[in-house]
PDB file of C-alpha atoms in Angstrom:
ATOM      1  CA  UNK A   1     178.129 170.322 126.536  1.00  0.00           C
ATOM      2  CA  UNK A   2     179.272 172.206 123.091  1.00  0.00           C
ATOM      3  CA  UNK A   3     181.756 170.361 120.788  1.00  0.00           C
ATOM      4  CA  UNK A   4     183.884 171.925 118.315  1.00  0.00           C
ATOM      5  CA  UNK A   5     186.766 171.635 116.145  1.00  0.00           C
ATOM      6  CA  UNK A   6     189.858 173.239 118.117  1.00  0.00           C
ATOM      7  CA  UNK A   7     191.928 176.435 117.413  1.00  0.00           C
ATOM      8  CA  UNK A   8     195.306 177.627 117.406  1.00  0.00           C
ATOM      9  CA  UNK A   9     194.129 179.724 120.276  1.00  0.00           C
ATOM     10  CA  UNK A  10     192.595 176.322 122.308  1.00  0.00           C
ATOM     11  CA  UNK A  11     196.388 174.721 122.611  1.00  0.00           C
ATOM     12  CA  UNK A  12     197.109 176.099 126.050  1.00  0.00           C
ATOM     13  CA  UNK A  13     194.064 174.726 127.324  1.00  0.00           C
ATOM     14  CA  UNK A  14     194.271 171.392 125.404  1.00  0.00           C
ATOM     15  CA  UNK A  15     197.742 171.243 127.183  1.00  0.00           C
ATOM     16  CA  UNK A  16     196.961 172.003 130.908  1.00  0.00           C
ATOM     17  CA  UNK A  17     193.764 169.860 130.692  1.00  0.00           C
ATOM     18  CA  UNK A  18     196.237 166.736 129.512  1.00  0.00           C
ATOM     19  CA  UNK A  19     198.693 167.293 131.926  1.00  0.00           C
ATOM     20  CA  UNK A  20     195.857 167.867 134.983  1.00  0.00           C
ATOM     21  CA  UNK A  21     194.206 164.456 133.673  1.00  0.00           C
ATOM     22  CA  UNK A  22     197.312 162.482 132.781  1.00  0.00           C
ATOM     23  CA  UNK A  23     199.000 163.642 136.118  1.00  0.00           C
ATOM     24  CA  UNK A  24     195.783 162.798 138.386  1.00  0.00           C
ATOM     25  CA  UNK A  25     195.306 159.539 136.452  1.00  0.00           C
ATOM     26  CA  UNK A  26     198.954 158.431 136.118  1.00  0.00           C
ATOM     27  CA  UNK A  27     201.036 160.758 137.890  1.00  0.00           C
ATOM     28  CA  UNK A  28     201.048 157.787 141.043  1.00  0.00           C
ATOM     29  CA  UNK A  29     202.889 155.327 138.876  1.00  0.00           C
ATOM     30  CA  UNK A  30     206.030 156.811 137.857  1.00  0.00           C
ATOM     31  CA  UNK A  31     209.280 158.129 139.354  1.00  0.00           C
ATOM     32  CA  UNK A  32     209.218 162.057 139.266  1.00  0.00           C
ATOM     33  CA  UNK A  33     212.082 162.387 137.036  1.00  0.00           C
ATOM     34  CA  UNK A  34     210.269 159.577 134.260  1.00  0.00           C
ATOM     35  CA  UNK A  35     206.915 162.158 134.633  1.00  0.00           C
ATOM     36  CA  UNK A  36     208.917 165.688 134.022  1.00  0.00           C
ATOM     37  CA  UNK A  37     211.321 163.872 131.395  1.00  0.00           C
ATOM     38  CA  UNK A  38     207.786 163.028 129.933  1.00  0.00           C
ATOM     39  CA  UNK A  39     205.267 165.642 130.117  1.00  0.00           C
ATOM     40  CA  UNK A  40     208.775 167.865 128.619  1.00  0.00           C
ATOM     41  CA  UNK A  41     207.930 166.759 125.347  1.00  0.00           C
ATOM     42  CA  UNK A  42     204.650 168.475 125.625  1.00  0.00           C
ATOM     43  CA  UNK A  43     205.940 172.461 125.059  1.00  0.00           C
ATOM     44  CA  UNK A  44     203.791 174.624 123.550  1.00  0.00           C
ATOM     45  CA  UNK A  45     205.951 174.324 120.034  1.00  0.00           C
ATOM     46  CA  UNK A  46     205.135 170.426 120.211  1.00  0.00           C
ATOM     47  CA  UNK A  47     201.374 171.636 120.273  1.00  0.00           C
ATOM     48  CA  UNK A  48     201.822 173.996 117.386  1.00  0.00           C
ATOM     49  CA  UNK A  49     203.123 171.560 115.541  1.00  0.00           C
ATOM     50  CA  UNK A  50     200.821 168.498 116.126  1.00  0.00           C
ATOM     51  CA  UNK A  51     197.818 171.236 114.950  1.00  0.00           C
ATOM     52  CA  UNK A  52     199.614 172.218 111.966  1.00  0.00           C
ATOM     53  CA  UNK A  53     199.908 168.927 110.397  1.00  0.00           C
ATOM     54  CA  UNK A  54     197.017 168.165 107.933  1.00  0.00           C
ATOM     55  CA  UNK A  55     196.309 164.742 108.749  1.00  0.00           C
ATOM     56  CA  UNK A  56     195.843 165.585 112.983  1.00  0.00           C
ATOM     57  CA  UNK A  57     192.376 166.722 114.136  1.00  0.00           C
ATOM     58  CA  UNK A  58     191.288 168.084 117.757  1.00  0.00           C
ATOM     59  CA  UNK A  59     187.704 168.406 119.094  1.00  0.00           C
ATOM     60  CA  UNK A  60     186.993 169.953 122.041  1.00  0.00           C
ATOM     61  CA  UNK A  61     183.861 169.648 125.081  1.00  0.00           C
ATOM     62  CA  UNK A  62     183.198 172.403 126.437  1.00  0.00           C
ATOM     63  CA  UNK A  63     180.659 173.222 129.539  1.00  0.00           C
ATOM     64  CA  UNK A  64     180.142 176.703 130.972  1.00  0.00           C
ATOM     65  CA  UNK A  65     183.252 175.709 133.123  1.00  0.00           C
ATOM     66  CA  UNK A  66     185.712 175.880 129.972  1.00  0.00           C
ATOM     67  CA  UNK A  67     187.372 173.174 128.116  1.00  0.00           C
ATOM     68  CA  UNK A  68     185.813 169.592 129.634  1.00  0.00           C
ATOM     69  CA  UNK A  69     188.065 167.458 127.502  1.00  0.00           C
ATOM     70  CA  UNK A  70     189.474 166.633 123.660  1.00  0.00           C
ATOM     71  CA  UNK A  71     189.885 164.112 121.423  1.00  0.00           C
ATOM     72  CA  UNK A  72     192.656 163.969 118.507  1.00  0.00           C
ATOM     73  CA  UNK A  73     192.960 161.944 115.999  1.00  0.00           C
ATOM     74  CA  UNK A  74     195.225 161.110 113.084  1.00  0.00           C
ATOM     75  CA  UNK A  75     197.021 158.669 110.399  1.00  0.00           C
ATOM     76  CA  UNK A  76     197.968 155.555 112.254  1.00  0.00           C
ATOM     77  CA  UNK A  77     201.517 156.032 114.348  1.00  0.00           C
ATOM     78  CA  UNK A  78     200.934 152.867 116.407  1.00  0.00           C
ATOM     79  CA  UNK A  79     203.054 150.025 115.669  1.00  0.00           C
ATOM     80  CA  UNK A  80     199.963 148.110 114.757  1.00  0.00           C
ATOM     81  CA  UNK A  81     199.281 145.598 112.279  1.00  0.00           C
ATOM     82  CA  UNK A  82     196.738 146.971 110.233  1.00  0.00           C
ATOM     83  CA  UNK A  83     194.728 144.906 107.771  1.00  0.00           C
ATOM     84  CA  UNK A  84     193.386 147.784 105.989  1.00  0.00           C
ATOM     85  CA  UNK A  85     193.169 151.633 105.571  1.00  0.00           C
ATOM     86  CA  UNK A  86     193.543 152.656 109.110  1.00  0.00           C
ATOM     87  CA  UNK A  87     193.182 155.903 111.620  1.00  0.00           C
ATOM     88  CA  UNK A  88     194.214 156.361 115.039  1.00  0.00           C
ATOM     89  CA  UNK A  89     192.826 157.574 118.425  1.00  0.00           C
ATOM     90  CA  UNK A  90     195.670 159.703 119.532  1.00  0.00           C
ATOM     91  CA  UNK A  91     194.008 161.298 122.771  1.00  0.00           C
ATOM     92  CA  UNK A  92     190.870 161.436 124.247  1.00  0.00           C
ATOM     93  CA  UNK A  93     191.077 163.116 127.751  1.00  0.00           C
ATOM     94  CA  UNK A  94     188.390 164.393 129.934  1.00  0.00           C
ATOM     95  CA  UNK A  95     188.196 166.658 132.918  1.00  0.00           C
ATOM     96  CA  UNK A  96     186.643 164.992 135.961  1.00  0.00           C
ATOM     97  CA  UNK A  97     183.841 166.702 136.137  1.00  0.00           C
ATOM     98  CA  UNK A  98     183.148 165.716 132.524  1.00  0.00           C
ATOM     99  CA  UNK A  99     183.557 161.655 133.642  1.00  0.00           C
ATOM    100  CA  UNK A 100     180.055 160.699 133.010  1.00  0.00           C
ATOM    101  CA  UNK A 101     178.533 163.368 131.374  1.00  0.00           C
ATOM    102  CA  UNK A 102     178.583 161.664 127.890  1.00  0.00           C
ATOM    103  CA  UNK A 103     181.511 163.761 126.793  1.00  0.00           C
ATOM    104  CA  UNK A 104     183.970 160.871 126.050  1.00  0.00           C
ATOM    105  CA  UNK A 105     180.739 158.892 123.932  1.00  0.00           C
ATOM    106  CA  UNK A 106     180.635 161.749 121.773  1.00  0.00           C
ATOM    107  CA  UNK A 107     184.366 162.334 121.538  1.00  0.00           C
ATOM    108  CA  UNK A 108     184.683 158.772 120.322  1.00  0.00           C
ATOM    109  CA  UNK A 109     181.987 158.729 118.127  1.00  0.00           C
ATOM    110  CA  UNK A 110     183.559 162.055 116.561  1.00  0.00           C
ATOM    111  CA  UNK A 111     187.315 160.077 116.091  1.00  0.00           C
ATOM    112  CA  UNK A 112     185.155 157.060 114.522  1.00  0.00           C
ATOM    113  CA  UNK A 113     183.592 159.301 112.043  1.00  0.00           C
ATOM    114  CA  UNK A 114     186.898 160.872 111.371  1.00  0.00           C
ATOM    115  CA  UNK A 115     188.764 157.488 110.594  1.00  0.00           C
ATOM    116  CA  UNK A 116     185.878 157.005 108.106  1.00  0.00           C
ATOM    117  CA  UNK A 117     185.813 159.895 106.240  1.00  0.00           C
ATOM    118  CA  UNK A 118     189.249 159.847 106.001  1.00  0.00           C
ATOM    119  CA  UNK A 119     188.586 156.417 103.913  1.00  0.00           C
ATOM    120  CA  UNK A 120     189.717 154.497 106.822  1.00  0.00           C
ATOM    121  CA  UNK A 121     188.509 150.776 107.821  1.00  0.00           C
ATOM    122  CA  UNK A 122     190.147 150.492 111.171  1.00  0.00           C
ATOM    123  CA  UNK A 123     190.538 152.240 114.084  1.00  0.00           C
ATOM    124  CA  UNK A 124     193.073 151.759 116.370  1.00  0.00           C
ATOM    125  CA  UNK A 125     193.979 153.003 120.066  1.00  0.00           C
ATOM    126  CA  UNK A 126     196.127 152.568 122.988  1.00  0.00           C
ATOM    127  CA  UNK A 127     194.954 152.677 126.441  1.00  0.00           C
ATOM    128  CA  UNK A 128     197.111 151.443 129.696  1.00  0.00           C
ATOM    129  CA  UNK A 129     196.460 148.168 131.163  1.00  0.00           C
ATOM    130  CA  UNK A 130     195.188 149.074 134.703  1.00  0.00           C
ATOM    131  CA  UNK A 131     192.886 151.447 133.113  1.00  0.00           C
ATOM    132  CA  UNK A 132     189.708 149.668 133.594  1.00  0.00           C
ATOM    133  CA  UNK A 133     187.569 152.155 133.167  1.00  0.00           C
ATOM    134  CA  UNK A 134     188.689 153.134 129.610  1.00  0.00           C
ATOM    135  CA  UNK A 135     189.543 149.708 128.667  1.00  0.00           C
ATOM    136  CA  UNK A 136     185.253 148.938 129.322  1.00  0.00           C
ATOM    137  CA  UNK A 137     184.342 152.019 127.675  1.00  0.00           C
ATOM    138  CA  UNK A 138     186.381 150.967 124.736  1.00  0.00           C
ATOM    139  CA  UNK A 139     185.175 147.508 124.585  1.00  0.00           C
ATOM    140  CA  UNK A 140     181.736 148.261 124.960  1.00  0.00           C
ATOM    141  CA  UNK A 141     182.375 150.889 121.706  1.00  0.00           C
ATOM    142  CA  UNK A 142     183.635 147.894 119.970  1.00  0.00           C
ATOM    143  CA  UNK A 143     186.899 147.500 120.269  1.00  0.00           C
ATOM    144  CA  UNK A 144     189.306 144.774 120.351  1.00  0.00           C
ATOM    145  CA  UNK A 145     192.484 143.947 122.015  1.00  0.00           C
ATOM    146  CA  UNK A 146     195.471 143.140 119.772  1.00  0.00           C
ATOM    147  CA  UNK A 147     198.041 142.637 122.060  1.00  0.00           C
ATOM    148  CA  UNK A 148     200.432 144.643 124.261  1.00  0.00           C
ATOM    149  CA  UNK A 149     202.563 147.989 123.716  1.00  0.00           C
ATOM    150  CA  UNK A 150     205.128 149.484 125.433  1.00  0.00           C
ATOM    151  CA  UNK A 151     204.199 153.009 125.849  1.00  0.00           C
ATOM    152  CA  UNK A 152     207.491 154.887 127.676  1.00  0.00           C
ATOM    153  CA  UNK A 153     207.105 157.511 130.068  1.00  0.00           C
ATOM    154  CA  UNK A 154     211.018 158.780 130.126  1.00  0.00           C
ATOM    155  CA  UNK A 155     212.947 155.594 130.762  1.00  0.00           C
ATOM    156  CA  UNK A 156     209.542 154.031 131.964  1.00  0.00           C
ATOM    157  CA  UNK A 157     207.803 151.290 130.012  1.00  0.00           C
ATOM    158  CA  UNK A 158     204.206 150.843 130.561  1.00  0.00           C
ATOM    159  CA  UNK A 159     202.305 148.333 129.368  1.00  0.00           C
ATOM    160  CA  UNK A 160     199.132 149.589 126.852  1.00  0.00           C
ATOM    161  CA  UNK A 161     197.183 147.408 125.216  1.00  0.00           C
ATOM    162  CA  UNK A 162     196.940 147.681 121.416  1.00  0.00           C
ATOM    163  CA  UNK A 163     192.901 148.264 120.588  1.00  0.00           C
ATOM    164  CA  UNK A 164     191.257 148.078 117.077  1.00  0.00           C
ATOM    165  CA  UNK A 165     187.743 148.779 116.207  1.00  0.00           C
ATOM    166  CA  UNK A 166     186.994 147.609 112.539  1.00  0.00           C
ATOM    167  CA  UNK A 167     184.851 150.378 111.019  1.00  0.00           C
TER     168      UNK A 167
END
């Protein structure tokens, strides 16, 4: 696996790779209309303009396949009560052939040394409450739930869990 910062020229694989993952992981749970009124937002102008703002980073893992997954990262946007300086864990998505491989370890640990170069003392995440898997991985990293979030998917409101990792 190679990791590197992202390009302009990565954002139309960044975007199929989320919608292939969030579709296959999430797609089952929500009325078609909620899941097209949703992935809308993601156009390739949205993309642009999430990589053109200073404070958002994207990494990449790549295999000999192509893009394996991304993380992003950013200022904190969550409606979280932070106790000090804190960063975010936007995204962190992986292909399924990259679902064991180590990829998402070294995402993470990427987004964690982000948040603390950027001066930051927390990290903070949101991750969906069925989703064991993630939930585990993100516990055993460190974090810590801090109590529920409604993430909306069109007029759907899912219930995340609010995670914080104190750095």
């Amino acid at each position: 696996m190679i990791y590197r910062d992202a390009t302009r020229a990565d954002l139309p694989s960044i975007d199929a790779l989320f919608r292939t993952s969030f579709v296959a992981t999430f797609g089952h749970l929500y009325a078609p209309k909620d899941l097209a009124d949703f992935l809308a937002g993601f156009t390739p102008e949205a993309w642009a303009g999430e990589f053109a703002e200073p404070e958002l980073r994207f990494r990449l893992a790549e295999d000999e396949r192509g893009l394996a997954g991304f993380a992003k990262t950013s200022g904190l946007t969550l409606p979280a009560e932070a106790t000090a300086p804190a960063h975010e864990l936007r995204q962190l998505y992986l292909d399924e052939r990259a679902k064991g491989s180590g990829a998402a370890q070294a995402l993470l640990d990427w987004a964690l040394e982000q948040g603390r170069a950027r001066g930051a003392e927390e990290m903070w995440l949101s991750v969906y409450v069925d989703n064991h898997r993630a939930r585990r991985f993100y516990e055993k990293n460190g974090f810590e739930d801090r109590g529920a979030y409604a993430f909306m998917v069109g007029e759907h409101a899912d219930e995340d869990r609010l995670m914080r990792r104190i750095l």
